[in-house]
């Protein structure tokens, strides 16, 4: 299925469990997020906690897991 790659600090994560557009909408709600075209992932600013990202993802019904799982 679709996945969106994120990096929160040094932690690389995969967002899965929904359509690409639906998951992208959740990512776009994160303040200060920025797409890194070289690495093809979304960088989440250091002042946004991993916990808050996980809560937003869970509330939307998607899954966040360490990249490669």
XYZ file of N, CA and C in Angstrom:
207
model
N 0.813 -1.206 0.000
C 0.000 0.000 0.000
C 0.852 1.263 0.000
N 0.197 2.378 0.076
C 0.902 3.654 0.082
C 1.615 3.871 1.401
N 2.711 4.610 1.329
C 3.380 5.030 2.556
C 3.968 6.416 2.349
N 4.078 7.139 3.444
C 4.728 8.444 3.436
C 5.853 8.367 4.449
N 7.037 8.798 4.037
C 8.205 8.739 4.912
C 8.366 10.063 5.648
N 8.657 9.964 6.948
C 8.844 11.138 7.799
C 10.168 11.019 8.535
N 10.706 12.155 8.920
C 11.825 12.158 9.857
C 11.497 13.149 10.952
N 11.462 12.641 12.192
C 11.222 13.478 13.366
C 12.516 13.444 14.160
N 13.260 14.554 14.168
C 14.597 14.534 14.754
C 15.460 13.590 13.937
N 16.021 12.573 14.588
C 16.819 11.583 13.855
C 16.048 10.304 13.589
N 14.789 10.295 13.986
C 13.970 9.092 13.854
C 13.271 9.075 12.500
N 13.498 8.014 11.742
C 12.832 7.854 10.444
C 11.626 6.945 10.617
N 10.503 7.382 10.074
C 9.244 6.673 10.266
C 8.506 6.509 8.948
N 7.650 5.508 8.910
C 6.757 5.307 7.775
C 5.322 5.473 8.244
N 4.575 6.266 7.502
C 3.154 6.473 7.766
C 2.391 5.598 6.776
N 1.550 4.699 7.299
C 0.817 3.763 6.448
C -0.627 3.644 6.925
N -1.424 2.921 6.153
C -2.768 2.583 6.605
C -3.889 3.357 5.939
N -3.558 4.161 4.948
C -4.613 4.913 4.276
C -4.204 5.272 2.864
N -5.060 6.000 2.186
C -4.714 6.452 0.843
C -3.646 7.536 0.946
N -2.857 7.664 -0.101
C -1.782 8.649 -0.097
C -2.314 10.045 0.212
N -3.398 10.439 -0.450
C -3.933 11.793 -0.267
C -4.423 12.024 1.158
N -5.062 11.014 1.747
C -5.573 11.149 3.116
C -4.422 11.277 4.109
N -3.370 10.483 3.901
C -2.215 10.548 4.804
C -1.466 11.866 4.629
N -1.359 12.316 3.382
C -0.686 13.583 3.106
C -1.399 14.738 3.806
N -2.724 14.679 3.856
C -3.499 15.725 4.530
C -3.120 15.812 6.006
N -2.869 14.656 6.647
C -2.457 14.635 8.054
C -1.070 15.268 8.203
N -0.156 14.901 7.321
C 1.209 15.455 7.366
C 1.164 16.971 7.215
N 0.309 17.446 6.321
C 0.235 18.888 6.058
C -0.328 19.682 7.231
N -0.959 18.991 8.186
C -1.459 19.652 9.397
C -0.340 19.922 10.406
N 0.809 19.280 10.223
C 1.912 19.420 11.179
C 2.607 20.755 10.932
N 2.669 21.610 11.953
C 3.271 22.933 11.753
C 4.753 22.836 11.414
N 5.171 23.576 10.399
C 6.587 23.664 10.062
C 7.145 22.500 9.275
N 6.300 21.531 8.916
C 6.811 20.376 8.169
C 7.333 20.830 6.815
N 8.327 20.093 6.322
C 8.945 20.477 5.058
C 9.314 19.228 4.270
N 9.012 19.224 2.987
C 9.369 18.072 2.164
C 10.813 18.196 1.714
N 11.561 17.111 1.857
C 12.944 17.056 1.393
C 12.955 16.219 0.110
N 13.066 16.886 -1.055
C 12.964 16.146 -2.320
C 14.143 15.203 -2.568
N 15.311 15.507 -2.009
C 16.474 14.637 -2.213
C 16.282 13.292 -1.528
N 15.757 13.328 -0.307
C 15.557 12.089 0.451
C 14.138 11.547 0.308
N 13.282 12.312 -0.366
C 11.879 11.927 -0.557
C 11.200 11.619 0.775
N 11.361 12.537 1.721
C 10.677 12.384 3.000
C 10.291 13.745 3.546
N 9.371 13.714 4.512
C 8.928 14.928 5.188
C 9.735 15.107 6.454
N 10.333 16.278 6.609
C 11.084 16.602 7.818
C 10.163 17.356 8.767
N 10.088 16.847 9.993
C 9.255 17.459 11.021
C 10.175 18.269 11.928
N 9.865 19.542 12.195
C 10.769 20.382 12.990
C 11.003 19.844 14.399
N 12.152 20.193 14.951
C 12.572 19.696 16.262
C 11.614 20.099 17.380
N 10.907 21.212 17.203
C 10.014 21.655 18.283
C 8.653 20.947 18.261
N 8.461 20.043 17.310
C 7.245 19.229 17.272
C 7.606 17.866 17.850
N 6.903 17.445 18.896
C 7.260 16.183 19.548
C 6.770 14.991 18.739
N 7.531 13.920 18.827
C 7.150 12.669 18.181
C 5.778 12.220 18.692
N 5.549 12.436 19.985
C 4.280 12.054 20.599
C 3.098 12.756 19.929
N 3.244 14.044 19.662
C 2.137 14.778 19.043
C 1.896 14.302 17.610
N 2.971 13.943 16.913
C 2.828 13.405 15.556
C 2.092 12.064 15.615
N 2.492 11.209 16.563
C 1.845 9.901 16.710
C 0.364 10.055 17.037
N 0.037 11.014 17.901
C -1.368 11.236 18.264
C -2.191 11.668 17.055
N -1.648 12.566 16.239
C -2.364 13.040 15.053
C -2.597 11.893 14.073
N -1.574 11.066 13.894
C -1.664 9.931 12.980
C -2.696 8.920 13.478
N -2.638 8.622 14.766
C -3.562 7.644 15.359
C -5.004 8.156 15.282
N -5.195 9.443 15.556
C -6.534 10.034 15.507
C -7.137 9.923 14.111
N -6.270 9.970 13.094
C -6.742 9.874 11.714
C -6.940 8.420 11.279
N -6.510 7.486 12.143
C -6.703 6.072 11.842
C -5.575 5.426 11.062
N -4.409 6.084 11.028
C -3.266 5.546 10.299
C -2.227 4.997 11.270
N -1.158 4.431 10.720
C -0.118 3.825 11.542
C 1.226 4.480 11.278
N 1.981 4.677 12.346
C 3.326 5.231 12.252
C 4.261 4.173 12.804
N 5.247 3.769 12.013
C 6.171 2.748 12.488
C 7.588 3.098 12.055
N 8.582 2.565 12.772
C 9.968 2.828 12.376
C 10.182 2.372 10.939
N 10.909 3.165 10.166
C 11.117 2.829 8.764
C 11.805 1.478 8.657
N 11.319 0.655 7.753
C 11.892 -0.663 7.561
C 11.124 -1.762 8.264
N 10.194 -1.397 9.140
C 9.375 -2.418 9.814
C 8.310 -2.974 8.874
